[in-house]
Short mmCIF file of N, CA and C in Angstrom, two decimals:
data_model
loop_
_atom_site.label_atom_id
_atom_site.label_comp_id
_atom_site.label_asym_id
_atom_site.label_seq_id
_atom_site.Cartn_x
_atom_site.Cartn_y
_atom_site.Cartn_z
N ARG A 1 -20.54 -81.19 -4.30
CA ARG A 1 -21.38 -81.16 -3.34
C ARG A 1 -22.53 -79.96 -3.12
N ARG A 2 -23.28 -80.20 -2.93
CA ARG A 2 -25.00 -79.61 -2.98
C ARG A 2 -24.29 -79.09 -1.38
N ARG A 3 -24.66 -77.34 -1.55
CA ARG A 3 -24.93 -76.55 -0.28
C ARG A 3 -26.34 -75.99 -0.09
N ILE A 4 -26.65 -76.51 1.17
CA ILE A 4 -28.71 -75.88 1.38
C ILE A 4 -28.30 -74.85 2.48
N CYS A 5 -29.85 -74.16 2.31
CA CYS A 5 -29.72 -73.14 3.26
C CYS A 5 -29.41 -73.84 4.57
N GLY A 6 -28.30 -72.59 5.62
CA GLY A 6 -27.63 -73.00 6.62
C GLY A 6 -26.57 -74.54 6.66
N SER A 7 -26.14 -74.90 5.81
CA SER A 7 -24.93 -75.30 5.42
C SER A 7 -23.58 -74.92 5.53
N ILE A 8 -23.62 -72.97 5.93
CA ILE A 8 -22.89 -72.40 5.47
C ILE A 8 -22.10 -72.61 7.09
N GLY A 9 -20.72 -73.32 7.50
CA GLY A 9 -20.39 -73.13 9.18
C GLY A 9 -20.45 -74.77 9.44
N HIS A 10 -21.32 -75.56 8.86
CA HIS A 10 -22.00 -76.29 9.65
C HIS A 10 -20.88 -78.04 8.50
N ASN A 11 -20.56 -79.49 9.19
CA ASN A 11 -20.71 -79.95 8.56
C ASN A 11 -21.51 -81.15 7.57
N ASN A 12 -20.96 -82.38 7.14
CA ASN A 12 -21.93 -82.77 6.26
C ASN A 12 -23.18 -83.99 6.86
N GLU A 13 -22.44 -83.91 8.06
CA GLU A 13 -23.68 -84.59 8.53
C GLU A 13 -24.68 -83.77 8.98
N GLU A 14 -24.35 -82.87 9.74
CA GLU A 14 -25.42 -81.58 10.00
C GLU A 14 -26.18 -81.42 8.77
N VAL A 15 -25.53 -81.00 7.40
CA VAL A 15 -26.26 -80.15 6.69
C VAL A 15 -27.05 -81.80 5.98
N LYS A 16 -26.77 -83.15 6.60
CA LYS A 16 -27.65 -83.93 5.75
C LYS A 16 -28.93 -83.78 7.05
N MET A 17 -28.90 -83.84 8.66
CA MET A 17 -30.23 -83.97 8.86
C MET A 17 -30.67 -82.49 9.08
N ALA A 18 -30.41 -81.17 8.45
CA ALA A 18 -30.92 -80.25 8.41
C ALA A 18 -32.05 -79.50 7.79
N ASN A 19 -33.01 -79.28 8.83
CA ASN A 19 -34.22 -78.85 8.48
C ASN A 19 -34.19 -77.69 7.35
N THR A 20 -34.95 -77.22 5.79
CA THR A 20 -34.76 -76.58 4.59
C THR A 20 -36.46 -75.93 4.72
N PHE A 21 -35.93 -74.05 4.92
CA PHE A 21 -37.41 -74.07 4.23
C PHE A 21 -37.85 -74.65 2.37
N ASN A 22 -39.59 -75.15 2.96
CA ASN A 22 -40.14 -75.82 2.03
C ASN A 22 -40.94 -74.74 0.67
N HIS A 23 -41.63 -73.77 1.68
CA HIS A 23 -42.82 -73.12 1.06
C HIS A 23 -43.17 -72.39 1.60
N VAL A 24 -44.12 -71.26 0.76
CA VAL A 24 -44.32 -70.19 1.47
C VAL A 24 -46.20 -70.11 1.15
N GLY A 25 -47.16 -70.57 1.80
CA GLY A 25 -48.71 -70.30 0.94
C GLY A 25 -48.88 -68.24 0.99
N ILE A 26 -49.57 -67.78 0.09
CA ILE A 26 -49.74 -66.42 -0.55
C ILE A 26 -51.22 -66.62 -1.35
N GLY A 27 -52.03 -65.58 0.03
CA GLY A 27 -53.48 -65.60 -0.37
C GLY A 27 -53.51 -64.41 -1.64
N VAL A 28 -54.54 -64.63 -2.81
CA VAL A 28 -54.83 -63.53 -3.77
C VAL A 28 -56.09 -63.59 -4.39
N GLY A 29 -56.21 -62.86 -5.05
CA GLY A 29 -57.42 -62.45 -5.56
C GLY A 29 -57.81 -62.79 -7.00
N ASN A 30 -56.58 -63.53 -7.61
CA ASN A 30 -56.58 -63.69 -9.11
C ASN A 30 -55.99 -64.74 -9.37
N ILE A 31 -56.01 -65.93 -9.66
CA ILE A 31 -55.18 -66.90 -9.38
C ILE A 31 -54.14 -67.31 -10.56
N GLN A 32 -55.52 -66.82 -11.90
CA GLN A 32 -54.03 -67.21 -13.17
C GLN A 32 -53.50 -65.98 -13.10
N ARG A 33 -53.37 -64.39 -12.48
CA ARG A 33 -52.49 -62.87 -12.85
C ARG A 33 -52.03 -63.49 -11.41
N ALA A 34 -51.88 -64.29 -10.93
CA ALA A 34 -50.51 -64.29 -9.79
C ALA A 34 -49.89 -64.93 -10.37
N VAL A 35 -50.31 -66.50 -10.84
CA VAL A 35 -49.34 -67.29 -11.70
C VAL A 35 -48.38 -66.21 -12.49
N ASN A 36 -49.37 -65.57 -13.50
CA ASN A 36 -48.18 -64.59 -14.91
C ASN A 36 -47.32 -63.38 -13.59
N PHE A 37 -47.98 -63.09 -13.00
CA PHE A 37 -46.85 -62.21 -12.09
C PHE A 37 -45.55 -62.96 -11.47
N TYR A 38 -45.49 -64.00 -10.96
CA TYR A 38 -44.84 -64.47 -9.75
C TYR A 38 -43.77 -65.29 -10.96
N ARG A 39 -44.22 -65.38 -12.00
CA ARG A 39 -43.72 -66.03 -13.63
C ARG A 39 -42.96 -65.24 -14.41
N ASP A 40 -43.27 -64.17 -14.19
CA ASP A 40 -42.65 -62.85 -15.21
C ASP A 40 -41.74 -62.33 -13.76
N ALA A 41 -41.91 -61.92 -13.07
CA ALA A 41 -41.95 -60.58 -11.91
C ALA A 41 -39.88 -61.71 -11.56
N PHE A 42 -40.29 -63.31 -11.28
CA PHE A 42 -39.33 -63.39 -10.72
C PHE A 42 -39.08 -64.98 -11.40
N GLY A 43 -39.50 -65.01 -11.87
CA GLY A 43 -39.34 -66.46 -13.07
C GLY A 43 -39.28 -67.71 -12.23
N CYS A 44 -41.09 -67.90 -11.57
CA CYS A 44 -41.16 -68.87 -10.90
C CYS A 44 -41.46 -69.85 -12.04
N ARG A 45 -41.61 -71.04 -11.76
CA ARG A 45 -42.13 -71.89 -12.41
C ARG A 45 -43.78 -73.02 -12.16
N LEU A 46 -44.40 -73.04 -12.82
CA LEU A 46 -45.48 -73.68 -12.22
C LEU A 46 -46.11 -74.91 -12.22
N LEU A 47 -45.90 -75.66 -11.15
CA LEU A 47 -45.57 -77.26 -11.06
C LEU A 47 -46.93 -77.83 -11.51
N GLY A 48 -47.59 -78.70 -12.04
CA GLY A 48 -48.94 -78.70 -12.96
C GLY A 48 -49.65 -77.95 -13.64
N GLU A 49 -50.72 -77.77 -12.88
CA GLU A 49 -52.18 -76.76 -13.21
C GLU A 49 -52.85 -76.05 -11.99
N VAL A 50 -53.37 -74.70 -12.52
CA VAL A 50 -54.16 -74.36 -11.39
C VAL A 50 -54.75 -75.59 -11.23
N PHE A 51 -55.05 -75.71 -9.76
CA PHE A 51 -56.90 -76.69 -9.27
C PHE A 51 -57.62 -75.96 -8.51
N GLU A 52 -58.86 -76.70 -8.00
CA GLU A 52 -59.45 -76.38 -6.99
C GLU A 52 -60.03 -77.49 -6.10
N VAL A 53 -59.75 -76.43 -4.61
CA VAL A 53 -59.95 -77.45 -3.98
C VAL A 53 -61.33 -77.12 -3.35
N THR A 54 -62.38 -78.20 -2.69
CA THR A 54 -63.70 -77.40 -2.56
C THR A 54 -63.89 -77.96 -0.82
N SER A 55 -64.46 -77.96 -0.45
CA SER A 55 -64.87 -79.05 1.08
C SER A 55 -65.03 -80.38 1.22
N ASP A 56 -65.92 -80.40 0.28
CA ASP A 56 -66.07 -81.91 -0.34
C ASP A 56 -65.97 -82.72 -1.18
N GLY A 57 -64.67 -82.02 -1.78
CA GLY A 57 -63.72 -82.94 -2.95
C GLY A 57 -62.68 -83.80 -2.17
N PRO A 58 -61.60 -84.52 -3.37
CA PRO A 58 -60.24 -85.26 -2.88
C PRO A 58 -59.37 -84.41 -1.66
N ASN A 59 -59.39 -83.21 -1.53
CA ASN A 59 -58.28 -82.90 0.00
C ASN A 59 -59.49 -81.96 0.67
N GLY A 60 -60.57 -82.12 0.73
CA GLY A 60 -61.36 -81.32 1.16
C GLY A 60 -61.19 -80.84 2.69
N GLU A 61 -61.41 -82.78 3.23
CA GLU A 61 -61.18 -82.75 4.49
C GLU A 61 -59.95 -81.87 5.22
N GLU A 62 -58.61 -82.28 4.71
CA GLU A 62 -57.31 -81.52 5.33
C GLU A 62 -57.90 -80.20 4.59
N ALA A 63 -58.86 -79.64 3.81
CA ALA A 63 -58.82 -77.52 3.71
C ALA A 63 -59.32 -77.37 4.65
N VAL A 64 -60.34 -78.09 5.30
CA VAL A 64 -61.54 -77.98 5.85
C VAL A 64 -60.76 -77.39 7.91
N ASP A 65 -59.92 -78.74 8.02
CA ASP A 65 -59.44 -78.66 9.50
C ASP A 65 -58.30 -77.54 9.76
N VAL A 66 -57.30 -77.11 8.19
CA VAL A 66 -56.93 -76.29 8.26
C VAL A 66 -57.08 -75.65 8.65
N LEU A 67 -58.20 -74.59 7.73
CA LEU A 67 -58.19 -73.15 7.45
C LEU A 67 -59.54 -73.41 8.31
N SER A 68 -59.90 -73.90 9.22
CA SER A 68 -60.76 -73.79 10.28
C SER A 68 -61.67 -72.42 11.34
N SER A 69 -60.70 -71.04 10.93
CA SER A 69 -61.26 -70.20 11.08
C SER A 69 -62.41 -69.51 10.90
N ARG A 70 -62.97 -69.80 9.51
CA ARG A 70 -64.50 -69.45 8.88
C ARG A 70 -64.88 -71.07 8.00
N PRO A 71 -65.98 -70.71 7.83
CA PRO A 71 -66.60 -71.96 7.46
C PRO A 71 -65.62 -71.85 5.47
N PHE A 72 -65.28 -73.00 5.61
CA PHE A 72 -64.27 -73.21 4.18
C PHE A 72 -64.80 -73.93 3.32
N ARG A 73 -65.37 -73.01 2.06
CA ARG A 73 -66.15 -74.69 0.71
C ARG A 73 -66.05 -74.14 -0.76
N SER A 74 -64.59 -73.38 -0.45
CA SER A 74 -64.10 -73.89 -2.30
C SER A 74 -62.72 -72.29 -2.09
N MET A 75 -61.78 -72.94 -3.11
CA MET A 75 -60.82 -72.78 -3.33
C MET A 75 -59.88 -72.66 -4.22
N GLN A 76 -59.62 -71.87 -5.29
CA GLN A 76 -58.46 -71.83 -6.32
C GLN A 76 -56.71 -72.44 -6.10
N MET A 77 -56.28 -72.73 -6.10
CA MET A 77 -54.89 -73.41 -5.96
C MET A 77 -53.83 -73.33 -7.13
N ALA A 78 -52.08 -72.46 -6.56
CA ALA A 78 -51.50 -73.24 -7.75
C ALA A 78 -50.12 -73.65 -6.84
N ASN A 79 -49.14 -74.17 -6.95
CA ASN A 79 -47.91 -74.37 -6.93
C ASN A 79 -46.90 -73.96 -8.11
N LEU A 80 -45.99 -73.46 -7.58
CA LEU A 80 -45.22 -72.31 -8.13
C LEU A 80 -43.51 -72.73 -7.01
N VAL A 81 -42.81 -72.85 -8.34
CA VAL A 81 -41.02 -72.94 -8.02
C VAL A 81 -40.28 -71.79 -8.34
N THR A 82 -39.34 -71.54 -6.98
CA THR A 82 -38.83 -70.42 -7.80
C THR A 82 -37.61 -70.96 -7.78
N ILE A 83 -36.59 -70.55 -9.19
CA ILE A 83 -35.14 -70.81 -9.47
C ILE A 83 -34.56 -72.10 -8.17
N ASP A 84 -34.49 -71.92 -6.90
CA ASP A 84 -33.65 -72.69 -6.18
C ASP A 84 -34.77 -73.32 -5.25
N GLY A 85 -35.41 -73.78 -5.97
CA GLY A 85 -36.75 -74.89 -5.66
C GLY A 85 -37.51 -74.16 -4.22
N ILE A 86 -37.73 -73.40 -4.11
CA ILE A 86 -38.40 -73.34 -2.32
C ILE A 86 -39.73 -72.99 -3.35
N GLY A 87 -40.93 -72.91 -2.69
CA GLY A 87 -42.37 -73.40 -3.01
C GLY A 87 -43.25 -72.03 -3.15
N LEU A 88 -43.98 -71.49 -3.70
CA LEU A 88 -44.80 -70.77 -3.97
C LEU A 88 -46.44 -71.61 -4.29
N GLU A 89 -47.20 -71.52 -2.54
CA GLU A 89 -49.03 -72.33 -2.83
C GLU A 89 -49.09 -70.88 -2.78
N ILE A 90 -49.81 -71.03 -3.81
CA ILE A 90 -50.87 -69.47 -4.73
C ILE A 90 -52.30 -70.02 -4.01
N PHE A 91 -53.10 -68.81 -2.94
CA PHE A 91 -54.75 -69.70 -2.81
C PHE A 91 -55.67 -68.38 -3.44
N GLN A 92 -56.22 -68.55 -4.38
CA GLN A 92 -57.70 -67.52 -4.50
C GLN A 92 -58.78 -68.28 -3.44
N LEU A 93 -59.12 -67.79 -2.89
CA LEU A 93 -60.19 -68.20 -1.93
C LEU A 93 -61.76 -67.25 -2.66
N ILE A 94 -62.44 -68.13 -2.77
CA ILE A 94 -63.75 -68.36 -3.93
C ILE A 94 -64.58 -68.12 -2.54
N ASP A 95 -64.87 -69.00 -1.44
CA ASP A 95 -65.89 -69.50 -0.41
C ASP A 95 -65.42 -69.59 0.95
N PRO A 96 -64.83 -69.42 1.63
CA PRO A 96 -65.12 -67.81 2.27
C PRO A 96 -64.80 -66.53 0.86
N PRO A 97 -64.65 -65.54 0.10
CA PRO A 97 -63.91 -64.91 -0.96
C PRO A 97 -62.70 -64.16 0.02
N TYR A 98 -61.98 -64.41 -0.98
CA TYR A 98 -60.48 -63.48 -0.98
C TYR A 98 -60.70 -61.83 -0.07
N GLU A 99 -60.71 -61.61 0.86
CA GLU A 99 -60.16 -60.07 1.71
C GLU A 99 -58.53 -59.55 1.47
N THR A 100 -58.65 -58.15 0.73
CA THR A 100 -57.31 -57.54 0.94
C THR A 100 -56.86 -57.23 1.92
N ARG A 101 -55.73 -57.28 2.82
CA ARG A 101 -55.10 -57.17 3.91
C ARG A 101 -54.77 -55.65 4.20
N ILE A 102 -55.48 -54.85 4.27
CA ILE A 102 -55.21 -53.44 4.92
C ILE A 102 -54.96 -53.04 6.43
N PRO A 103 -53.82 -52.35 6.24
CA PRO A 103 -53.01 -51.94 5.54
C PRO A 103 -51.74 -53.35 4.96
N ALA A 104 -51.62 -53.62 4.34
CA ALA A 104 -50.83 -54.99 3.30
C ALA A 104 -49.85 -55.18 4.18
N LEU A 105 -49.18 -53.87 5.08
CA LEU A 105 -47.56 -54.16 5.66
C LEU A 105 -47.75 -53.78 7.96
N GLU A 106 -48.56 -54.99 7.97
CA GLU A 106 -48.57 -55.45 9.88
C GLU A 106 -47.61 -55.60 10.53
N TYR A 107 -46.65 -55.23 10.62
CA TYR A 107 -45.68 -55.51 10.94
C TYR A 107 -45.77 -55.09 12.42
N TRP A 108 -46.99 -54.79 13.40
CA TRP A 108 -46.85 -55.09 14.66
C TRP A 108 -47.01 -56.38 14.75
N LYS A 109 -48.04 -56.92 14.41
CA LYS A 109 -48.38 -57.84 14.43
C LYS A 109 -47.66 -59.39 14.01
N SER A 110 -48.52 -60.32 15.25
CA SER A 110 -47.40 -61.68 15.32
C SER A 110 -47.48 -62.36 13.80
N GLY A 111 -46.95 -62.68 13.11
CA GLY A 111 -46.69 -63.94 12.09
C GLY A 111 -45.54 -62.99 10.72
N THR A 112 -45.74 -63.84 10.35
CA THR A 112 -45.23 -63.13 8.70
C THR A 112 -45.16 -62.34 8.28
N PHE A 113 -44.89 -61.12 7.75
CA PHE A 113 -45.10 -59.67 7.17
C PHE A 113 -44.58 -59.80 5.64
N HIS A 114 -43.42 -60.36 5.39
CA HIS A 114 -43.08 -60.28 4.60
C HIS A 114 -42.42 -61.21 3.82
N ILE A 115 -42.02 -61.67 2.68
CA ILE A 115 -41.03 -62.84 2.54
C ILE A 115 -40.03 -61.79 1.44
N CYS A 116 -38.81 -62.82 1.29
CA CYS A 116 -37.95 -61.51 0.03
C CYS A 116 -37.19 -62.42 -0.99
N MET A 117 -37.26 -61.75 -2.10
CA MET A 117 -36.95 -62.65 -3.76
C MET A 117 -35.55 -61.93 -3.28
N THR A 118 -34.71 -62.60 -3.71
CA THR A 118 -33.28 -61.87 -4.13
C THR A 118 -33.53 -61.49 -5.48
N ALA A 119 -32.69 -60.72 -6.72
CA ALA A 119 -32.57 -59.95 -7.44
C ALA A 119 -31.46 -59.70 -8.42
N PRO A 120 -30.23 -60.63 -8.78
CA PRO A 120 -29.45 -59.80 -9.12
C PRO A 120 -29.85 -58.84 -9.97
N ASP A 121 -30.77 -58.18 -10.77
CA ASP A 121 -30.84 -57.74 -11.55
C ASP A 121 -31.90 -56.92 -10.99
N PHE A 122 -31.74 -55.93 -9.87
CA PHE A 122 -32.36 -55.37 -8.51
C PHE A 122 -33.30 -54.33 -9.82
N ASP A 123 -33.29 -53.88 -10.75
CA ASP A 123 -33.76 -52.03 -11.30
C ASP A 123 -34.62 -52.97 -11.98
N ALA A 124 -34.55 -54.01 -13.04
CA ALA A 124 -35.66 -54.12 -13.86
C ALA A 124 -36.37 -55.57 -13.00
N THR A 125 -36.19 -56.05 -12.38
CA THR A 125 -37.21 -56.47 -10.96
C THR A 125 -38.28 -56.16 -11.20
N LEU A 126 -38.00 -54.51 -10.26
CA LEU A 126 -38.43 -53.29 -9.68
C LEU A 126 -39.46 -53.26 -10.28
N GLN A 127 -38.87 -52.71 -11.87
CA GLN A 127 -39.73 -52.68 -12.98
C GLN A 127 -40.87 -53.15 -13.33
N LYS A 128 -40.64 -54.81 -13.10
CA LYS A 128 -41.00 -55.98 -14.09
C LYS A 128 -42.72 -55.99 -12.49
N ILE A 129 -42.18 -55.71 -11.42
CA ILE A 129 -43.31 -55.47 -10.27
C ILE A 129 -43.80 -54.88 -10.92
N LEU A 130 -43.37 -53.29 -11.00
CA LEU A 130 -44.10 -52.23 -11.02
C LEU A 130 -45.36 -52.27 -11.98
N ASP A 131 -44.58 -52.81 -13.60
CA ASP A 131 -45.56 -52.86 -14.69
C ASP A 131 -46.58 -54.12 -14.41
N LEU A 132 -46.61 -55.25 -13.86
CA LEU A 132 -47.03 -55.98 -13.73
C LEU A 132 -48.31 -55.64 -12.67
N GLY A 133 -48.61 -54.49 -12.28
CA GLY A 133 -49.45 -53.89 -11.09
C GLY A 133 -49.19 -53.87 -9.69
N GLY A 134 -47.67 -54.37 -9.37
CA GLY A 134 -47.27 -54.25 -7.78
C GLY A 134 -46.54 -52.74 -7.49
N LYS A 135 -46.40 -52.67 -6.24
CA LYS A 135 -46.60 -51.17 -5.62
C LYS A 135 -44.92 -50.77 -4.98
N GLN A 136 -44.54 -50.01 -5.22
CA GLN A 136 -43.24 -49.78 -4.22
C GLN A 136 -44.12 -49.19 -3.28
N ILE A 137 -43.35 -49.74 -2.06
CA ILE A 137 -43.60 -48.97 -0.58
C ILE A 137 -42.73 -48.12 -0.10
N SER A 138 -41.06 -48.42 -0.48
CA SER A 138 -40.16 -48.11 0.83
C SER A 138 -38.95 -47.42 -0.55
N GLN A 139 -38.34 -46.61 0.20
CA GLN A 139 -37.36 -45.82 -1.03
C GLN A 139 -36.38 -47.45 -0.72
N SER A 140 -35.87 -47.45 -1.76
CA SER A 140 -34.55 -48.34 -2.06
C SER A 140 -33.36 -48.08 -1.75
N TRP A 141 -33.18 -49.06 -0.21
CA TRP A 141 -32.34 -48.46 0.76
C TRP A 141 -30.96 -49.00 0.22
N GLN A 142 -29.87 -48.68 0.95
CA GLN A 142 -28.56 -49.46 1.08
C GLN A 142 -28.11 -50.42 1.88
N ARG A 143 -27.91 -51.90 1.63
CA ARG A 143 -27.95 -52.74 2.66
C ARG A 143 -26.32 -52.94 3.53
N ASP A 144 -25.50 -52.24 2.69
CA ASP A 144 -24.01 -52.27 3.25
C ASP A 144 -23.31 -50.67 3.05
N PRO A 145 -23.05 -50.06 4.36
CA PRO A 145 -22.19 -48.83 3.85
C PRO A 145 -20.92 -48.82 3.26
N ASN A 146 -21.00 -50.03 2.72
CA ASN A 146 -19.07 -50.33 2.77
C ASN A 146 -19.44 -50.89 1.33
N ASP A 147 -20.32 -51.04 0.63
CA ASP A 147 -20.91 -52.04 -0.64
C ASP A 147 -22.10 -51.50 -1.24
N GLU A 148 -21.59 -50.45 -2.55
CA GLU A 148 -23.06 -49.92 -2.50
C GLU A 148 -23.85 -50.48 -3.86
N SER A 149 -23.59 -52.16 -3.99
CA SER A 149 -24.22 -52.64 -4.32
C SER A 149 -25.23 -53.51 -3.82
N LYS A 150 -25.44 -53.48 -2.58
CA LYS A 150 -25.66 -54.14 -1.62
C LYS A 150 -27.55 -53.39 -1.58
N ARG A 151 -28.58 -54.03 -2.08
CA ARG A 151 -29.55 -52.84 -1.91
C ARG A 151 -30.79 -53.67 -1.44
N MET A 152 -31.47 -52.69 -1.06
CA MET A 152 -33.07 -53.47 -0.60
C MET A 152 -34.49 -52.27 -0.91
N VAL A 153 -35.36 -52.44 -1.15
CA VAL A 153 -36.52 -52.14 -1.27
C VAL A 153 -38.03 -52.82 -0.57
N TYR A 154 -38.70 -52.39 -0.54
CA TYR A 154 -39.69 -52.79 0.02
C TYR A 154 -41.18 -52.92 -0.93
N CYS A 155 -41.97 -54.10 -1.51
CA CYS A 155 -42.74 -53.79 -2.74
C CYS A 155 -43.63 -54.54 -2.08
N THR A 156 -45.28 -54.72 -2.98
CA THR A 156 -46.44 -55.46 -3.04
C THR A 156 -46.78 -56.32 -3.91
N ASP A 157 -47.51 -57.33 -4.52
CA ASP A 157 -47.64 -57.72 -5.32
C ASP A 157 -48.40 -57.16 -5.72
N PRO A 158 -49.44 -57.46 -6.48
CA PRO A 158 -51.49 -56.60 -6.57
C PRO A 158 -52.21 -57.34 -5.71
N TRP A 159 -51.99 -57.91 -4.94
CA TRP A 159 -52.57 -57.88 -3.79
C TRP A 159 -52.37 -58.06 -2.81
N GLY A 160 -51.48 -57.13 -2.32
CA GLY A 160 -50.50 -56.66 -1.16
C GLY A 160 -49.64 -57.50 -0.70
N THR A 161 -49.54 -58.51 -1.33
CA THR A 161 -48.66 -59.16 -0.43
C THR A 161 -47.42 -58.45 -0.02
N VAL A 162 -46.43 -58.14 1.12
CA VAL A 162 -45.51 -57.14 1.02
C VAL A 162 -44.07 -58.70 0.99
N ILE A 163 -43.44 -57.91 -0.61
CA ILE A 163 -42.15 -57.93 -1.23
C ILE A 163 -41.40 -57.39 -0.83
N GLU A 164 -39.77 -57.72 0.34
CA GLU A 164 -38.67 -57.49 -0.15
C GLU A 164 -37.78 -57.75 -1.07
N LEU A 165 -37.00 -57.17 -1.94
CA LEU A 165 -36.16 -57.57 -3.03
C LEU A 165 -35.05 -56.88 -2.27
N TYR A 166 -34.24 -57.52 -2.72
CA TYR A 166 -32.56 -58.21 -1.98
C TYR A 166 -32.06 -57.86 -3.65
N THR A 167 -31.16 -57.73 -3.57
CA THR A 167 -29.62 -57.77 -4.81
C THR A 167 -28.74 -58.88 -4.91
N HIS A 168 -28.61 -59.23 -3.49
CA HIS A 168 -27.99 -60.39 -2.82
C HIS A 168 -28.56 -61.23 -2.03
N SER A 169 -27.32 -62.97 -2.09
CA SER A 169 -28.50 -63.71 -1.08
C SER A 169 -28.33 -62.90 0.16
N PHE A 170 -29.42 -63.95 1.00
CA PHE A 170 -29.38 -63.59 2.63
C PHE A 170 -27.65 -63.40 2.88
N VAL A 171 -27.08 -64.78 2.58
CA VAL A 171 -25.52 -65.04 3.26
C VAL A 171 -24.98 -63.57 2.86
N ASP A 172 -24.94 -63.55 1.57
CA ASP A 172 -24.21 -62.81 0.86
C ASP A 172 -24.36 -61.33 1.11
N THR A 173 -25.65 -61.09 1.80
CA THR A 173 -25.82 -59.85 2.51
C THR A 173 -24.80 -59.44 4.32
N TYR A 174 -25.70 -60.27 4.45
CA TYR A 174 -25.28 -60.78 5.86
C TYR A 174 -23.83 -60.92 6.87
N LYS A 175 -23.34 -61.33 5.59
CA LYS A 175 -21.52 -62.47 6.07
C LYS A 175 -20.88 -61.59 6.47
#
């Protein structure tokens, strides 16, 4: 029986009708370097190829509609997937150009301020993040006072996307 997000403590009918997490969109300054970063740091797999989206191209009308806060003309995109099937949509805006968010961790503003990845080999994954140009922005913290193996740390990718790293799944950390 396949267990999905939210299935713990739910019956089979609830699971069949469950909404599940699909993907997250991440803005970057270099699409190919980002594909390599998420592949090498987290084992993500590229689905298809890196592709261009332009305002007057095949998906242009949709992009112009969704990205209407500034005049959109072009971007590069890549679709990656984690080992557990969660998608990462990677965007490199060309026109308008990509801008780095400063500071990276704007926790006081609404919206998403980090993603979290589970890394059973926590220390090796943290080192990969650093070796690939990411930054560690917090100490490594113990998540459970009764279990030293449950740890977390905040990092960023090379473009400032905040990534929290856990040693255990969300359920295993908080159950």
